[in-house]
Amino acid sequence: MSDRYRQLLDATLQHVEGLKARGVRHLAVTPETLRALARPPSAAPKVSAAPLKPLGQVRPPATKSVPMPEIPLAAAAARSPAEKVAAYAALRERALACVRCPQLAASRQQVVFGAGSLEASILFVGEAPGAEEETQGEPFVGEAGQLFTKILQAAGLSRAEVYITTLLKCRPAMPGSSADNRKPTPEETAACLPYLYEQIDLIRPQVIVALGATAVEGLLGKTAPISKLRGQWQSHRGTPLMPTYHPAYLLRNPSLQEKRKVWEDLLQVMEKVGMPISDKQRGFFLKA
Ligand code: URA
């Protein structure tokens, strides 16, 4: 059994165990998924054939798909707001105590789980908390986060009315260095992904926005360059997903042209969730 297959299997089992612990007894599974599950691992061709590369090194020339476990959105009946709050608190508690990645559990100051509304229509997913996020215990509050907050404000959104989280809930710090994060490893991603799946299943947003290539790869298994994927609707277990650049990319490339690309992606998201868009908003970041 390949490492890749084992990682996906572990992530799937953790996710299903999490659902079971929450009392879910039925899962909607497509006939194709059932057929794939019935096959022995060695016959699950693409899953075992495509080891997930360290994300920073992934530079394939064209769109390539790494099959992900097709776990449909949890079939649990939509919860009442009170049930959601309780289930969210239980999930958060589990994540805060998580030791699935012993190194990260030992090095972290705290787990950065997510922030915002459980009733959010839009759920944003970044890569992993940085130093500032780890200190404050909230995603996207560092330099890139402040730019992200301004982009939200330009769309007429507050942080409190969307939901913001990251693929990894612990900072993938570099031992002995206070410098930037390193990329999450495939093992860390596989270990943390079930928490994100459960957040999505609980909140049931109308749209997911994946900020940057790492979030896209984690959620879709696609390793195509983000420059190719951005702006094109994808689907994460039935929920429309818009890939766009990470705000840190805009800090490195602050041209009007690149900002406009992110803005156009966000305009599509606003349209999808039925937000009103003014003429002024439509013209943001266009050359004079
Ligand atoms: N980058 C991310 O992806 N998330 C954060 O919270 C901060 C930086």
Short mmCIF file of N, CA, C and O and ligand atoms in Angstrom, two decimals, residues 126-130 133 138-141 144 166 246, ligand 1:
data_model
loop_
_atom_site.label_atom_id
_atom_site.label_comp_id
_atom_site.label_asym_id
_atom_site.label_seq_id
_atom_site.Cartn_x
_atom_site.Cartn_y
_atom_site.Cartn_z
N GLY A 126 -7.06 29.49 3.90
CA GLY A 126 -5.67 29.81 3.57
C GLY A 126 -4.79 28.60 3.77
O GLY A 126 -5.27 27.45 3.78
N GLU A 127 -3.50 28.84 3.95
CA GLU A 127 -2.54 27.72 4.03
C GLU A 127 -2.33 27.26 5.47
O GLU A 127 -2.63 26.12 5.82
N ALA A 128 -1.82 28.15 6.29
CA ALA A 128 -1.49 27.79 7.67
C ALA A 128 -1.22 29.08 8.44
O ALA A 128 -0.83 30.09 7.83
N PRO A 129 -1.42 29.06 9.74
CA PRO A 129 -1.14 30.29 10.49
C PRO A 129 0.34 30.66 10.45
O PRO A 129 1.20 29.78 10.42
N GLY A 130 0.60 31.96 10.42
CA GLY A 130 1.98 32.44 10.52
C GLY A 130 2.26 32.84 11.97
O GLY A 130 1.46 32.55 12.88
N GLU A 133 -0.44 35.13 13.54
CA GLU A 133 -1.69 34.37 13.75
C GLU A 133 -1.54 33.45 14.96
O GLU A 133 -2.46 33.30 15.77
N GLU A 138 -5.69 33.74 15.86
CA GLU A 138 -6.72 34.03 14.85
C GLU A 138 -6.08 34.03 13.46
O GLU A 138 -4.99 34.59 13.28
N PRO A 139 -6.77 33.42 12.46
CA PRO A 139 -6.16 33.39 11.12
C PRO A 139 -6.17 34.76 10.45
O PRO A 139 -7.05 35.59 10.70
N PHE A 140 -5.21 34.95 9.58
CA PHE A 140 -5.15 36.14 8.74
C PHE A 140 -5.23 37.46 9.53
O PHE A 140 -6.10 38.29 9.28
N VAL A 141 -4.31 37.61 10.46
CA VAL A 141 -4.20 38.88 11.18
C VAL A 141 -2.82 39.52 11.01
O VAL A 141 -2.58 40.61 11.49
N ALA A 144 -0.29 39.83 5.60
CA ALA A 144 -1.15 39.34 4.52
C ALA A 144 -2.62 39.37 4.96
O ALA A 144 -3.52 39.68 4.17
N THR A 166 -7.75 27.91 7.86
CA THR A 166 -6.58 27.49 7.09
C THR A 166 -6.57 25.97 6.99
O THR A 166 -7.18 25.27 7.79
N HIS A 246 -3.30 33.88 -2.96
CA HIS A 246 -3.17 34.15 -1.54
C HIS A 246 -2.82 35.64 -1.38
O HIS A 246 -2.08 36.19 -2.21
N1 URA B 1 -1.24 32.75 5.64
C1 URA B 1 -2.30 31.94 5.69
O1 URA B 1 -2.54 31.15 4.80
N2 URA B 1 -3.08 32.04 6.76
C2 URA B 1 -2.88 32.89 7.77
O2 URA B 1 -3.65 32.91 8.71
C3 URA B 1 -1.78 33.73 7.66
C4 URA B 1 -0.96 33.66 6.59
#
